Short mmCIF file of C-alpha atoms and ligand atoms in Angstrom, two decimals:
data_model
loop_
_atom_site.label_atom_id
_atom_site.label_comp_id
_atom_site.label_asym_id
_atom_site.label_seq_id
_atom_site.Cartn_x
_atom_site.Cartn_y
_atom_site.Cartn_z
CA UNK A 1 0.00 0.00 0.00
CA UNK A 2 0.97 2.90 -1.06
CA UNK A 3 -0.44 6.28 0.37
CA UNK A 4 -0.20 9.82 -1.46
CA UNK A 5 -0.72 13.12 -0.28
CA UNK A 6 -3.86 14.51 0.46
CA UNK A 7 -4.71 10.50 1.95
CA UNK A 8 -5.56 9.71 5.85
CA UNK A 9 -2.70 7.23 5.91
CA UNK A 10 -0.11 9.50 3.79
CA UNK A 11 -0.66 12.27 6.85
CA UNK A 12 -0.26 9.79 9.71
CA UNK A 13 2.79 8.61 8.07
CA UNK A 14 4.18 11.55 6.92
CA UNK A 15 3.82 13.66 10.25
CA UNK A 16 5.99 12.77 13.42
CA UNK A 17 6.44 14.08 17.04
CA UNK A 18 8.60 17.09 15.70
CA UNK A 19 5.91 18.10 12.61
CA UNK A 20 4.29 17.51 9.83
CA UNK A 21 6.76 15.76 6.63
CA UNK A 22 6.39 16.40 2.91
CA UNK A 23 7.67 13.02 1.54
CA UNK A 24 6.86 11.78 -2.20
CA UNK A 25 4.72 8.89 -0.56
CA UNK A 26 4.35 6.92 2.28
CA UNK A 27 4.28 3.27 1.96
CA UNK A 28 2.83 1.40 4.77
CA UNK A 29 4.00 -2.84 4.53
CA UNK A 30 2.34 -5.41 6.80
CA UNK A 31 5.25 -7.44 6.83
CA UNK A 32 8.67 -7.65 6.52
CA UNK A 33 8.20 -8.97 2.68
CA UNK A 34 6.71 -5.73 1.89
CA UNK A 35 9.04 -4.07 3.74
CA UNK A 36 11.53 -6.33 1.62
CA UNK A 37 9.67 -4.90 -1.85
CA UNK A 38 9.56 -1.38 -0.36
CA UNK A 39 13.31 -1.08 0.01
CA UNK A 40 14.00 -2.79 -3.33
CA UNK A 41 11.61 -0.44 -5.13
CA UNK A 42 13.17 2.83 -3.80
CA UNK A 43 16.61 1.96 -4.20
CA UNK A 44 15.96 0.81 -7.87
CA UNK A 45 14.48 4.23 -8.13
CA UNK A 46 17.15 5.94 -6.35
CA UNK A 47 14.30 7.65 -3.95
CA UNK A 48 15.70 8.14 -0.17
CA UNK A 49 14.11 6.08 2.53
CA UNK A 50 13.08 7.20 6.09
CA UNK A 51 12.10 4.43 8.27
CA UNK A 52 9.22 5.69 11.22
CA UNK A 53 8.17 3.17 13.82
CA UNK A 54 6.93 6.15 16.56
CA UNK A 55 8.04 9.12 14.88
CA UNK A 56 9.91 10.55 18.30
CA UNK A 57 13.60 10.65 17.26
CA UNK A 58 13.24 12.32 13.46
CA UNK A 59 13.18 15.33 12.07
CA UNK A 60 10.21 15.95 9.07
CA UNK A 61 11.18 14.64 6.33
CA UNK A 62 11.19 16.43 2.99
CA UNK A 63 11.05 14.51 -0.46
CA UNK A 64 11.41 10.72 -0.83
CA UNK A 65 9.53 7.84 1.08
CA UNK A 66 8.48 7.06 4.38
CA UNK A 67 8.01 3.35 5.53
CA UNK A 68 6.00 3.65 8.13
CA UNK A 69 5.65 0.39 10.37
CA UNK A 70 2.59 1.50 12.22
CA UNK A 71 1.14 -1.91 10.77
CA UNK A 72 3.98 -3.78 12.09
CA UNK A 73 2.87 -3.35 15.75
CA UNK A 74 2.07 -6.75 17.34
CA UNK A 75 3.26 -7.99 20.73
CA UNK A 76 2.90 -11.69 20.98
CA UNK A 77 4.64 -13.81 23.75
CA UNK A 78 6.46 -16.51 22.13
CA UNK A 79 4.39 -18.83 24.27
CA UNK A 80 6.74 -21.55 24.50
CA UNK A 81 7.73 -21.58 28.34
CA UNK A 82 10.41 -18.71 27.66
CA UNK A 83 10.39 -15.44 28.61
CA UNK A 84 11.11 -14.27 25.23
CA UNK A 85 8.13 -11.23 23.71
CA UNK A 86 8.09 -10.42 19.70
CA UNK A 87 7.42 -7.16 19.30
CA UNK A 88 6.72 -5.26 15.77
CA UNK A 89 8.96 -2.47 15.52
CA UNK A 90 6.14 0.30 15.03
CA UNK A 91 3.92 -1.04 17.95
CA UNK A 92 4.33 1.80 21.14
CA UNK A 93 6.03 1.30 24.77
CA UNK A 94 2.68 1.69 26.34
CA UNK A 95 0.89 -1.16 23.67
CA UNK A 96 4.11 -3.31 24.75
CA UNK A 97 3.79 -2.62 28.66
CA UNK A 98 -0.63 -3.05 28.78
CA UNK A 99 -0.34 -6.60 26.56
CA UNK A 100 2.48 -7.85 28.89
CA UNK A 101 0.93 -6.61 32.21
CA UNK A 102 -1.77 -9.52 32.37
CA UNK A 103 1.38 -11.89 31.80
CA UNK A 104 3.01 -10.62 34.66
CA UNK A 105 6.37 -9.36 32.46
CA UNK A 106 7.81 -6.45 31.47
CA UNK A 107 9.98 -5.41 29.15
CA UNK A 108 13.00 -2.81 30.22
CA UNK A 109 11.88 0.87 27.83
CA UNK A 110 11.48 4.38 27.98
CA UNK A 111 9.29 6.65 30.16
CA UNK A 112 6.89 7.50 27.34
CA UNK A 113 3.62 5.55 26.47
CA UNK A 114 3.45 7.06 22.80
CA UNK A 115 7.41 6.97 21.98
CA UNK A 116 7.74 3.70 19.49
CA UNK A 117 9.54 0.60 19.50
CA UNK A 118 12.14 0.80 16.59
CA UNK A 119 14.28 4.29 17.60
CA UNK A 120 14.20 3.38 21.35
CA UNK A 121 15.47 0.03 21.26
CA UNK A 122 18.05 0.66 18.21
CA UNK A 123 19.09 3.47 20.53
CA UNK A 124 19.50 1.95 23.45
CA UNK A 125 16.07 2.64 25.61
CA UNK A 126 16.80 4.01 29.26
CA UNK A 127 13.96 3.74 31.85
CA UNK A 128 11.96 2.88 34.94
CA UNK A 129 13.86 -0.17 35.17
CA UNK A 130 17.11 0.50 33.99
CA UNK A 131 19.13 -0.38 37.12
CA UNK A 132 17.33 -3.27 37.73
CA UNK A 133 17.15 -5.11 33.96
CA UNK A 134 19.58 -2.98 31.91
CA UNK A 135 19.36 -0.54 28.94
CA UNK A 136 16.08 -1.98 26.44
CA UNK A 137 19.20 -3.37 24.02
CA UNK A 138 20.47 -5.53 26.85
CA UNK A 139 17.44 -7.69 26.50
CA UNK A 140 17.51 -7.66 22.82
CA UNK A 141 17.82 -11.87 21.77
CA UNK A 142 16.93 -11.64 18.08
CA UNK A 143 15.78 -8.82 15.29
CA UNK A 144 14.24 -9.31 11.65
CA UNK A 145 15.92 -6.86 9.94
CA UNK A 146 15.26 -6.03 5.93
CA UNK A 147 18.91 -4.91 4.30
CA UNK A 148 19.61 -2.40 1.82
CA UNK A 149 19.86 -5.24 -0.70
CA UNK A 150 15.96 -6.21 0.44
CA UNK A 151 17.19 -9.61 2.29
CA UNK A 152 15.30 -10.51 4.78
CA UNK A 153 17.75 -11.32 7.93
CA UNK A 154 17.53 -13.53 11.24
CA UNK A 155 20.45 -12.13 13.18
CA UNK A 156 21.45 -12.84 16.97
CA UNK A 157 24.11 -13.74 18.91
CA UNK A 158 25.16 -16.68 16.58
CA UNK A 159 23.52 -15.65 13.54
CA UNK A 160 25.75 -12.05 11.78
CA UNK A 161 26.93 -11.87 15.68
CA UNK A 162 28.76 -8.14 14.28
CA UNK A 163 25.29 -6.90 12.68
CA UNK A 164 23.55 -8.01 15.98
CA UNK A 165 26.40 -5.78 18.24
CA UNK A 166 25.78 -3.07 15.85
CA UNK A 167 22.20 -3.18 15.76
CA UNK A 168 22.13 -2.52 19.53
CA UNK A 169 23.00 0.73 20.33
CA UNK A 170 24.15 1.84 16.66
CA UNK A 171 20.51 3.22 15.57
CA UNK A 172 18.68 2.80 11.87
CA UNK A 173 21.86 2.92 9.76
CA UNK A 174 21.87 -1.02 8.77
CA UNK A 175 18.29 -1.91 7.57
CA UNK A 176 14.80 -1.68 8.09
CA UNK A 177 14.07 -3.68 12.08
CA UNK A 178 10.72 -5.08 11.31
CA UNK A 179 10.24 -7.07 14.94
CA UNK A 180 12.61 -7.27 18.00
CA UNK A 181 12.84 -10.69 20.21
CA UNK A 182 13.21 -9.33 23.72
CA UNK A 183 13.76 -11.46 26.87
CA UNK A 184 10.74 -10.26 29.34
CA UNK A 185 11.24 -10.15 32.96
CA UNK A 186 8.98 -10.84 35.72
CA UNK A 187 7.65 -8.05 37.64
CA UNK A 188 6.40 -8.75 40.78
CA UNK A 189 5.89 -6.21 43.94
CA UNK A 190 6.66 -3.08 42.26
CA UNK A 191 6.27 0.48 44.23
CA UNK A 192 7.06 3.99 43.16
CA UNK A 193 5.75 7.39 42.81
CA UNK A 194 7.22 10.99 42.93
CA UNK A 195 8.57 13.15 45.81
CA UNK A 196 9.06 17.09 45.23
CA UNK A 197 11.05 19.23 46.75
CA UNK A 198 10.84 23.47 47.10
CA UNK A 199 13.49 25.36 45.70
CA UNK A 200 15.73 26.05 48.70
CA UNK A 201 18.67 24.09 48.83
CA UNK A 202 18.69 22.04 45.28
CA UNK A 203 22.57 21.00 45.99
CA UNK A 204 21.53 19.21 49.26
CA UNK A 205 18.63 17.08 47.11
CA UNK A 206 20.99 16.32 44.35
CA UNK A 207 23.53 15.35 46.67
CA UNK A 208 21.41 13.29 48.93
CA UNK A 209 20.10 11.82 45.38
CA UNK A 210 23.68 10.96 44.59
CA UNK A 211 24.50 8.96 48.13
CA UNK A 212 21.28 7.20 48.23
CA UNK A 213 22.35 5.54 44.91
CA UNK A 214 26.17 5.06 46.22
CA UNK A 215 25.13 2.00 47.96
CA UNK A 216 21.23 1.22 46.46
CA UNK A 217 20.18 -2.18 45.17
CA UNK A 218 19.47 -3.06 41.70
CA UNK A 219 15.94 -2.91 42.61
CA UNK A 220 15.63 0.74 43.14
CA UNK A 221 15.72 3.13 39.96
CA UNK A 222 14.90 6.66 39.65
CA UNK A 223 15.21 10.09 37.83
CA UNK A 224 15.24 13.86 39.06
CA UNK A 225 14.41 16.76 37.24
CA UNK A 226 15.28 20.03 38.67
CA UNK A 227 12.57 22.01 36.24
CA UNK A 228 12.68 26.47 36.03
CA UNK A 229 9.88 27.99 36.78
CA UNK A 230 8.30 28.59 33.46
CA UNK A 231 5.09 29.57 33.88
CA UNK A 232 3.67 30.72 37.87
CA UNK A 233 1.38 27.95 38.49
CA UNK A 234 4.24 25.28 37.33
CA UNK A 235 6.01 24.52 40.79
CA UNK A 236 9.40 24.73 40.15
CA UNK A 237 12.02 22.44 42.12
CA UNK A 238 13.78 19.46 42.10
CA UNK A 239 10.96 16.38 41.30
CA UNK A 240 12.48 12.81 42.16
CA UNK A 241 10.69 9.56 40.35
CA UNK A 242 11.48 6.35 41.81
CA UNK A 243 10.33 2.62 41.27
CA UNK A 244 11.73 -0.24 43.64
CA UNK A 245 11.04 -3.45 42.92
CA UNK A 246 10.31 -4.74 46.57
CA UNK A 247 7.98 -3.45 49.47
CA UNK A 248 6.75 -0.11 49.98
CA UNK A 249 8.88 0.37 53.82
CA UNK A 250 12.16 -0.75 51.89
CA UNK A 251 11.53 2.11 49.65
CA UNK A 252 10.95 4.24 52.26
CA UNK A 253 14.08 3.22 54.57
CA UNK A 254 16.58 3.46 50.90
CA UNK A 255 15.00 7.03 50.22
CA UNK A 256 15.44 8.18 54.44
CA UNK A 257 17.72 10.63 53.53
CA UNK A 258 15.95 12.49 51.05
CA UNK A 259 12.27 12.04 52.52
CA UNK A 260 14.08 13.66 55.68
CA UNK A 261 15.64 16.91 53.66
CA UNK A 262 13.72 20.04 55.04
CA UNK A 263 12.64 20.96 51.28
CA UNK A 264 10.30 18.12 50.87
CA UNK A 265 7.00 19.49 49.74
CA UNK A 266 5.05 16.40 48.77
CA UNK A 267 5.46 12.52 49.26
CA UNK A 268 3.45 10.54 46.94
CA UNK A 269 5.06 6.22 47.11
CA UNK A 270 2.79 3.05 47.15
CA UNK A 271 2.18 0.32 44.89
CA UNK A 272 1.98 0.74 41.42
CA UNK A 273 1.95 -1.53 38.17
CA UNK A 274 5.14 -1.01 35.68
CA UNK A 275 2.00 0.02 32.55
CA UNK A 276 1.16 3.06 35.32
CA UNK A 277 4.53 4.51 35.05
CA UNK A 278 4.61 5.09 31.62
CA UNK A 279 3.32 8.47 31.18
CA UNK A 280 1.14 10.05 28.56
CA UNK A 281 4.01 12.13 26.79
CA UNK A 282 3.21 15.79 25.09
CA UNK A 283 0.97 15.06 22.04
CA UNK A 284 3.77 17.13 19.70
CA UNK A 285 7.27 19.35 20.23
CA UNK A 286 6.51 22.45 22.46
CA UNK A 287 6.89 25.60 21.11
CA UNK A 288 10.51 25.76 22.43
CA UNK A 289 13.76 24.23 21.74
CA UNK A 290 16.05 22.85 24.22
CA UNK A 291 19.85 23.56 23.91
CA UNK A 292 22.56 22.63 26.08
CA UNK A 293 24.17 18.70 26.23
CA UNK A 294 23.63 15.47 27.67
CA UNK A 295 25.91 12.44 28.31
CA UNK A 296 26.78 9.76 30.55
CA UNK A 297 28.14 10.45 33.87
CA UNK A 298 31.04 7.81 35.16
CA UNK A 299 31.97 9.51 38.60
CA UNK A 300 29.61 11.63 40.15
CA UNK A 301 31.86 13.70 42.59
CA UNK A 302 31.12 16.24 44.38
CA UNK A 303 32.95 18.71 42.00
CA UNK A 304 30.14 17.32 39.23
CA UNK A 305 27.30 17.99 40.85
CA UNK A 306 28.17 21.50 41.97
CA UNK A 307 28.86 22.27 38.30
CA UNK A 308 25.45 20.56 37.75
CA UNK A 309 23.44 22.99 40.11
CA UNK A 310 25.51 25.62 38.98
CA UNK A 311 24.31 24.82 35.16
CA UNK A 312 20.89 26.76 36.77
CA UNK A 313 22.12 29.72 37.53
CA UNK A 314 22.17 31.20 34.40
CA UNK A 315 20.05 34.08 32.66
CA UNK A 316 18.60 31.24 30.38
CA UNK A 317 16.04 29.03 32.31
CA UNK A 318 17.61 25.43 32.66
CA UNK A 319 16.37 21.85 33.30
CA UNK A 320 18.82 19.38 35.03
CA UNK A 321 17.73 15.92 34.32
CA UNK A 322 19.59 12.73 36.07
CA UNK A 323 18.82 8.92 35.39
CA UNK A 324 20.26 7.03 38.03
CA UNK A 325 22.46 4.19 36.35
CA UNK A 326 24.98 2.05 37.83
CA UNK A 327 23.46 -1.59 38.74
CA UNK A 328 22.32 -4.16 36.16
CA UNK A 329 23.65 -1.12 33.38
CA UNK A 330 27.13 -0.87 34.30
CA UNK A 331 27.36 -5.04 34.20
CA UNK A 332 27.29 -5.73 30.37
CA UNK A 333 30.64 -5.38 29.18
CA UNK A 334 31.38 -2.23 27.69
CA UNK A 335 31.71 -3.93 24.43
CA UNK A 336 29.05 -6.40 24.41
CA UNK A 337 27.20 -3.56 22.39
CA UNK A 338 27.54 0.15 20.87
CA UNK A 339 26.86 1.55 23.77
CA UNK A 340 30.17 1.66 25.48
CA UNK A 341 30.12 3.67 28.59
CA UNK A 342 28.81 1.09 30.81
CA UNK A 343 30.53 3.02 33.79
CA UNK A 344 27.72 5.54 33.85
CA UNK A 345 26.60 6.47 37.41
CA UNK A 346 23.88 8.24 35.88
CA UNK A 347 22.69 10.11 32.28
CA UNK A 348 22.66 13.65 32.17
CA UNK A 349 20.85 16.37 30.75
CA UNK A 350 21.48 20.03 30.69
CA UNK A 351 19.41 22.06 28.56
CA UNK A 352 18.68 26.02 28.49
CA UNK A 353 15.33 26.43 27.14
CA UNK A 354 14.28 28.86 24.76
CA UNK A 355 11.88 29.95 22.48
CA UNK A 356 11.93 28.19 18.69
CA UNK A 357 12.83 31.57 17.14
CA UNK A 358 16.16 32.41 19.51
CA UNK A 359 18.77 34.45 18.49
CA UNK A 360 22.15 32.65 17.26
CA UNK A 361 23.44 34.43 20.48
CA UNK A 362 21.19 33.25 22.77
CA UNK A 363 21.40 29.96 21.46
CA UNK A 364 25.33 30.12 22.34
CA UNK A 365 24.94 31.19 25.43
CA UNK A 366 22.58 28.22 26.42
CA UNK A 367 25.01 25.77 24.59
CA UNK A 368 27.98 27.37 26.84
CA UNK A 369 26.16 27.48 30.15
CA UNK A 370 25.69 23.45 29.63
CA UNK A 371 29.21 23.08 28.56
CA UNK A 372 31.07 22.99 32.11
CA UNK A 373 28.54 20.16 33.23
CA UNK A 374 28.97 17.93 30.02
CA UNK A 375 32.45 18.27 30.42
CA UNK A 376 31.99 15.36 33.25
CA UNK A 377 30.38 13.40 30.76
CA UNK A 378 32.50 10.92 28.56
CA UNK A 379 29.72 10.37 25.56
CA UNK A 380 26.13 11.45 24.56
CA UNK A 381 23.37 9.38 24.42
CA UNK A 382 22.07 8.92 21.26
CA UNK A 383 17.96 9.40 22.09
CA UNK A 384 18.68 12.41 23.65
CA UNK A 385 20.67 13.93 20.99
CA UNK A 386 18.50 14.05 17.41
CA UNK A 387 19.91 17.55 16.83
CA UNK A 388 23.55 15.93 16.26
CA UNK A 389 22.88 14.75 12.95
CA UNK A 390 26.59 13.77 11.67
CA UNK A 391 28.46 14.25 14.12
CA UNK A 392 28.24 10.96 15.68
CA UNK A 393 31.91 11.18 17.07
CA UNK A 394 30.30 12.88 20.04
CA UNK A 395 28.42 10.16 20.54
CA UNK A 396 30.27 6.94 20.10
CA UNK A 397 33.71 6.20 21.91
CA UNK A 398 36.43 5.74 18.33
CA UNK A 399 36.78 1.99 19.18
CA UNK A 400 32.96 1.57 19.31
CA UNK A 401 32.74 4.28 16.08
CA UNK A 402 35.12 2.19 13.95
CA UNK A 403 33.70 -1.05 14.61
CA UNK A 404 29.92 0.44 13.58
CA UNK A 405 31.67 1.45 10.21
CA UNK A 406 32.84 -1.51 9.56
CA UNK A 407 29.43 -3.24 9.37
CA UNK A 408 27.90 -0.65 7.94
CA UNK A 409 30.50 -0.96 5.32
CA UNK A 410 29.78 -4.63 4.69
CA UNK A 411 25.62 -4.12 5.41
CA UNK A 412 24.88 -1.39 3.56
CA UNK A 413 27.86 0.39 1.41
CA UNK A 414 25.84 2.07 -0.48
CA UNK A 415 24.35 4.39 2.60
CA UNK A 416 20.69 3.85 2.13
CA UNK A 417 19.88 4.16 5.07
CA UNK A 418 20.51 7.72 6.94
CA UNK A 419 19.73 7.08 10.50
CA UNK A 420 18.84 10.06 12.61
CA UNK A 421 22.42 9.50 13.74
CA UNK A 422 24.03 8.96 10.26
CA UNK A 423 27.05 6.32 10.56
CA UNK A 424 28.37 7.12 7.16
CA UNK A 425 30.13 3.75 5.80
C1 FAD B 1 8.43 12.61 24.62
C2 FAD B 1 9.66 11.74 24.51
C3 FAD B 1 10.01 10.90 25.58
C4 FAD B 1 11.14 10.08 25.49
N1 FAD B 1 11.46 9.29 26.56
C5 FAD B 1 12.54 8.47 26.46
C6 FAD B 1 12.90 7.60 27.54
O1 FAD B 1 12.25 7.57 28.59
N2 FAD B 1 13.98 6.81 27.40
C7 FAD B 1 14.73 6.80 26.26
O2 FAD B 1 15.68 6.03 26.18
N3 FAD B 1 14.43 7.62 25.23
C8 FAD B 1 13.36 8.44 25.30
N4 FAD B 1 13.09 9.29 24.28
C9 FAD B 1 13.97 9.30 23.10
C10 FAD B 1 13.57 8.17 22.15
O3 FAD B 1 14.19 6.98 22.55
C11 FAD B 1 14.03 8.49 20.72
O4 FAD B 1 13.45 9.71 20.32
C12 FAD B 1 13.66 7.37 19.76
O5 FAD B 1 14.34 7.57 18.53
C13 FAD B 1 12.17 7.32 19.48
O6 FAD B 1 11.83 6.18 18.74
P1 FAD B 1 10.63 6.23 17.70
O7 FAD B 1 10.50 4.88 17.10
O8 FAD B 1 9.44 6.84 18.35
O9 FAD B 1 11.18 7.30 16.66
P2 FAD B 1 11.29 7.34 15.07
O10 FAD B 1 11.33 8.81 14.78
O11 FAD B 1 10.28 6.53 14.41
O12 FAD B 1 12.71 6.71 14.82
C14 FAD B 1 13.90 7.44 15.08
C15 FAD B 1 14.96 6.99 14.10
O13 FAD B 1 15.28 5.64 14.38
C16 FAD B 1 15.40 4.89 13.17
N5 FAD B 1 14.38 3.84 13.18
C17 FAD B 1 13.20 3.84 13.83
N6 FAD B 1 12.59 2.68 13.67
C18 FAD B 1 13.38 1.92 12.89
C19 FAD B 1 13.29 0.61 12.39
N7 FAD B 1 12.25 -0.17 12.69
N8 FAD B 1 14.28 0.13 11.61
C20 FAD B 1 15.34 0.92 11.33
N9 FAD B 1 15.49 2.15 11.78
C21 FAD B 1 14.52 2.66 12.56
C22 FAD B 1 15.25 5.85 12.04
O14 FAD B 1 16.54 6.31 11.68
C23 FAD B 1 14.48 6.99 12.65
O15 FAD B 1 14.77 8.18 12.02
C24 FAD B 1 11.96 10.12 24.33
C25 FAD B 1 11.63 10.98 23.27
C26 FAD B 1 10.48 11.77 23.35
C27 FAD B 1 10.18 12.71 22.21
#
């Protein structure tokens, strides 16, 4: 099927979380064949491809044609005693989290109900659970994956073993992913919520943050957000999100010394099922642009996080976002997969935010008042970063960059596929 402007299916296709897209046409297969006649078709025609599965990590696109694998969205338990969940690349986190939750499994993804399958987990996928079952790659066991040449590929740990390293962590550069394998886990006892503090002593809450998570269990995962006050019914303050697998007084004990911080404003924790946390994400890009840096976080000192809260201070209003990592993250060998910097204590974001139309000067100024916290960063995470394009060395470590060439070289030489993050062969 395929759609033309001016069609239902052509505007769904064409328009992702950033805008609406002008392609040629939008071609929307029901199965990897069609993917497989798809790809053949526009590289015979030497028309440029753009793969969508939930249109969060793209720009628009202008010209050419969009496969969009909102058809390819089934979640099916493999049934066969194993753990193991085949998910369709364009099916949505929250779709994947509501069909496992009667099977009592989850599988390791974003924060996001609406954000898609494909980008996340060729990206890496860093969420509730990320200390307890890894990054959403780490879970990966098998992907069907349509080449440049329109093959149709099993690959896995034994089957194009450099493909399947690639393909985890190294984004849409190698093929069209028309259905992940991932290994579920059991999820059992799970309690969370959110705990807010005012605005008066933000180093103390990111510091307490950082010691609760010196010595925390797997179990417990969380994310602050130190948010400026935008508009004057928005609260501003540090916001702390945490899920533990285990009981609800466990949680409280591990958490004592920031439930006990005289800036606590609000204590919200008690049971909660892993589909609950997901949360209903904006419906498109707010009318403002965030600019600063992000990147993973191997030693977070106490020089770090002053230069964190300091990141604040400036004329632009800035966000401070920190993932907790460490725990079942920092355990896959650094190169078991293109993500490399497996000694993150935590992800960081820094981002001044300002209006769409910004001046190139104040856009500087937000890019240099993030600067002095990335510089404790040794990488960027590739989700986080659509507006880096090329420049991919900022991204991956050389060893990890070299090695992505390479099977990009011998998967798809002649670059048909242009990732978001564009490993050119
Ligand atoms: C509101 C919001 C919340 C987010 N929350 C999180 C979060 O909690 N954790 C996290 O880790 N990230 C998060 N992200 C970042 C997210 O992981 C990336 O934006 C990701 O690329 C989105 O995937 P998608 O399928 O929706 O995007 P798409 O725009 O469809 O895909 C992004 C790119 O990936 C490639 N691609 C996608 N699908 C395929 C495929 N099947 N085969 C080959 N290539 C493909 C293409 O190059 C495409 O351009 C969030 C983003 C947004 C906007």
């Amino acid at each position: 099927r395929v759609h033309a402007p001016g069609t239902p299916e052509y505007e769904t296709g064409a328009a992702v979380f950033a805008g609406p897209g002008t392609p040629e046409a939008v071609v929307r297969p029901s199965s990897a064949a069609e993917v497989a006649d798809a790809v053949r078709a526009a590289v015979a025609a030497g028309t440029p491809i753009a793969v969508k599965s939930g249109g969060h990590g793209s720009d628009p696109v202008t010209g050419g044609v969009v496969i969009d694998l909102a058809d390819l969205s089934t979640v099916e338990p493999a049934g066969d005693g194993s753990r193991l969940v085949h998910v369709g690349a364009g099916a949505r986190w929250g779709d994947v989290a509501s069909a496992l939750a009667p099977h009592g499994l989850v599988v390791t993804s974003g924060d996001t109900l609406d954000v898609g399958v494909g980008g996340l987990a060729l990206g890496g996928g860093i969420g509730w659970l990320a200390r307890t079952h890894g990054l959403t790659i780490d879970i990966v066991r098998e992907v069907e994956l349509v080449t440049a040449a329109g093959d149709v590929l099993t690959v896995n740990a034994d089957s194009h073993p450099d493909l399947f390293w690639a393909l985890r962590g190294g984004g849409g550069n190698f093929g069209v992913v028309t259905r992940f394998t991932f290994e579920a886990a059991p999820v059992d006892g799970l309690v969370g919520g959110h705990v807010h503090f005012d605005q008066s002593d933000v180093r103390a809450v990111v510091r307490a943050w950082r010691d609760v998570f010196r010595d925390a269990p797997d179990e417990l995962n969380s994310t602050l957000l130190v948010m400026p006050q935008l508009m004057p019914e928005m609260p501003a303050g540090p916001q702390m999100s945490v899920a533990l697998v285990g009981t609800e007084d466990e949680l409280r004990r591990l958490l004592e010394p920031l439930l006990s911080l005289p800036s606590v404003t609000d204590v919200s924790l008690g049971p909660v099922a892993y589909a609950d946390l997901l949360e209903e994400g904006p419906p498109g890009k707010p009318p403002f642009q965030f600019v600063g840096g992000n990147g993973f976080v191997p030693d977070l000192s106490d020089a770090a996080l002053d230069s964190f809260v300091r990141a604040l201070d400036r004329e632009v209003p800035t966000m401070l976002l920190l993932r907790a990592l460490g725990g079942a993250f920092s355990r896959v060998p650094a190169d078991a997969t293109a993500i490399a910097q497996r000694d993150g204590q935590a992800l960081l974001a820094v981002n001044g935010i300002l209006p769409d139309d910004a001046s190139d000067d104040q856009v500087a100024a937000a890019r240099a008042g993030a600067a002095e916290a990335v510089a404790f960063t040794n990488g960027r995470y590739s989700n986080f970063t659509p507006e880096f394009g090329d420049d991919v060395a900022e991204i991956y470590p050389p060893a990890t960059l070299e090695r992505l060439r390479a099977v990009k070289r011998a998967v798809d030489p002649g670059d048909v596929f242009r990732a978001s993050h564009h490993i050119a062969p």
